[in-house]
Amino acid sequence: MIDYTRNGRYLLLGGRKGHIAGMEWGEGRLQCEIQVKETVRSVRWLQNESMFAVAQKKYVYIYDRTGTEVHCLRKHIEVTAMEYLPYHFLLTTVVRLLKPFLL
């Protein structure tokens, strides 16, 4: 998984086996690198390069620029994709339904 900041200066990488890296793309300088030891399904920068969201195996976690966990979104279970809407300060998530939804 990959995501750039809106200005294209910072790059966020997430691997299937739990490796997450944030870097300043133009300089080639590593900002943070962490190993979460579980599946990473999606990564997104938030408002700027100071925070990012990671959809891991069960929950969505928010990390700061140094890779320190800031928050865990426990109501977002088994997220497959994320998108951040910067003008609304809104992180949207997509969840795969396991059972068919009947009306």
Short mmCIF file of C-alpha atoms in Angstrom, two decimals, residues 10-93:
data_model
loop_
_atom_site.label_atom_id
_atom_site.label_comp_id
_atom_site.label_asym_id
_atom_site.label_seq_id
_atom_site.Cartn_x
_atom_site.Cartn_y
_atom_site.Cartn_z
CA TYR A 10 6.10 12.73 1.83
CA LEU A 11 5.56 9.06 1.03
CA LEU A 12 3.91 6.42 3.24
CA LEU A 13 4.43 2.70 2.56
CA GLY A 14 2.67 -0.26 4.16
CA GLY A 15 3.50 -3.92 3.56
CA ARG A 16 1.30 -6.96 3.84
CA LYS A 17 3.52 -8.45 6.54
CA GLY A 18 3.31 -5.43 8.86
CA HIS A 19 6.11 -3.11 7.76
CA ILE A 20 5.25 0.63 7.72
CA ALA A 21 7.61 3.39 6.60
CA GLY A 22 7.16 7.14 6.20
CA MET A 23 9.75 9.15 4.31
CA GLU A 24 10.47 12.53 2.82
CA TRP A 25 10.38 11.58 -0.85
CA GLY A 26 12.47 14.39 -2.36
CA GLU A 27 15.35 14.07 0.09
CA GLY A 28 15.13 10.29 0.44
CA ARG A 29 15.17 10.70 4.22
CA LEU A 30 13.39 8.16 6.42
CA GLN A 31 10.92 9.80 8.82
CA CYS A 32 9.80 6.65 10.66
CA GLU A 33 9.85 2.91 10.25
CA ILE A 34 7.83 0.47 12.35
CA GLN A 35 6.94 -3.21 12.31
CA VAL A 36 3.41 -3.92 13.63
CA LYS A 37 3.60 -7.75 13.27
CA GLU A 38 0.15 -8.06 11.68
CA THR A 39 -1.42 -7.56 8.26
CA VAL A 40 -1.57 -3.98 6.96
CA ARG A 41 -4.47 -3.45 4.55
CA SER A 42 -4.35 0.31 3.89
CA VAL A 43 -2.33 3.42 4.82
CA ARG A 44 -3.32 7.11 4.59
CA TRP A 45 -1.72 10.41 5.55
CA LEU A 46 -4.09 12.58 7.54
CA GLN A 47 -4.18 16.42 7.45
CA ASN A 48 -0.42 16.76 6.88
CA GLU A 49 2.75 14.72 7.33
CA SER A 50 2.52 14.77 11.14
CA MET A 51 -0.04 11.93 11.45
CA PHE A 52 -1.11 8.87 9.46
CA ALA A 53 -3.72 6.11 9.71
CA VAL A 54 -3.06 2.40 9.22
CA ALA A 55 -5.78 -0.23 8.69
CA GLN A 56 -4.28 -3.28 10.34
CA LYS A 57 -5.68 -6.81 10.66
CA LYS A 58 -8.45 -5.94 13.11
CA TYR A 59 -8.53 -2.19 13.89
CA VAL A 60 -7.46 1.16 12.44
CA TYR A 61 -4.59 2.84 14.29
CA ILE A 62 -3.44 6.47 14.18
CA TYR A 63 0.32 7.11 14.45
CA ASP A 64 2.33 10.33 14.72
CA ARG A 65 5.38 11.21 12.59
CA THR A 66 7.76 9.23 14.80
CA GLY A 67 5.70 6.02 14.58
CA THR A 68 4.20 6.29 18.06
CA GLU A 69 0.63 5.01 18.35
CA VAL A 70 -1.69 7.90 19.20
CA HIS A 71 -5.13 6.32 18.93
CA CYS A 72 -6.95 3.06 18.11
CA LEU A 73 -10.33 3.19 16.32
CA ARG A 74 -11.99 0.09 17.77
CA LYS A 75 -15.34 0.63 16.03
CA HIS A 76 -13.67 0.25 12.61
CA ILE A 77 -13.23 -3.53 12.45
CA GLU A 78 -11.44 -5.33 9.58
CA VAL A 79 -11.16 -2.30 7.29
CA THR A 80 -10.07 -3.07 3.72
CA ALA A 81 -9.63 0.48 2.36
CA MET A 82 -9.47 4.07 3.65
CA GLU A 83 -9.65 7.58 2.23
CA TYR A 84 -9.05 10.90 3.96
CA LEU A 85 -11.16 13.95 3.03
CA PRO A 86 -8.92 16.90 4.01
CA TYR A 87 -11.50 19.67 3.64
CA HIS A 88 -13.85 17.88 6.04
CA PHE A 89 -11.20 16.38 8.40
CA LEU A 90 -12.89 13.02 7.81
CA LEU A 91 -11.33 9.56 7.57
CA THR A 92 -13.63 7.21 5.64
CA THR A 93 -13.29 3.44 5.77
#
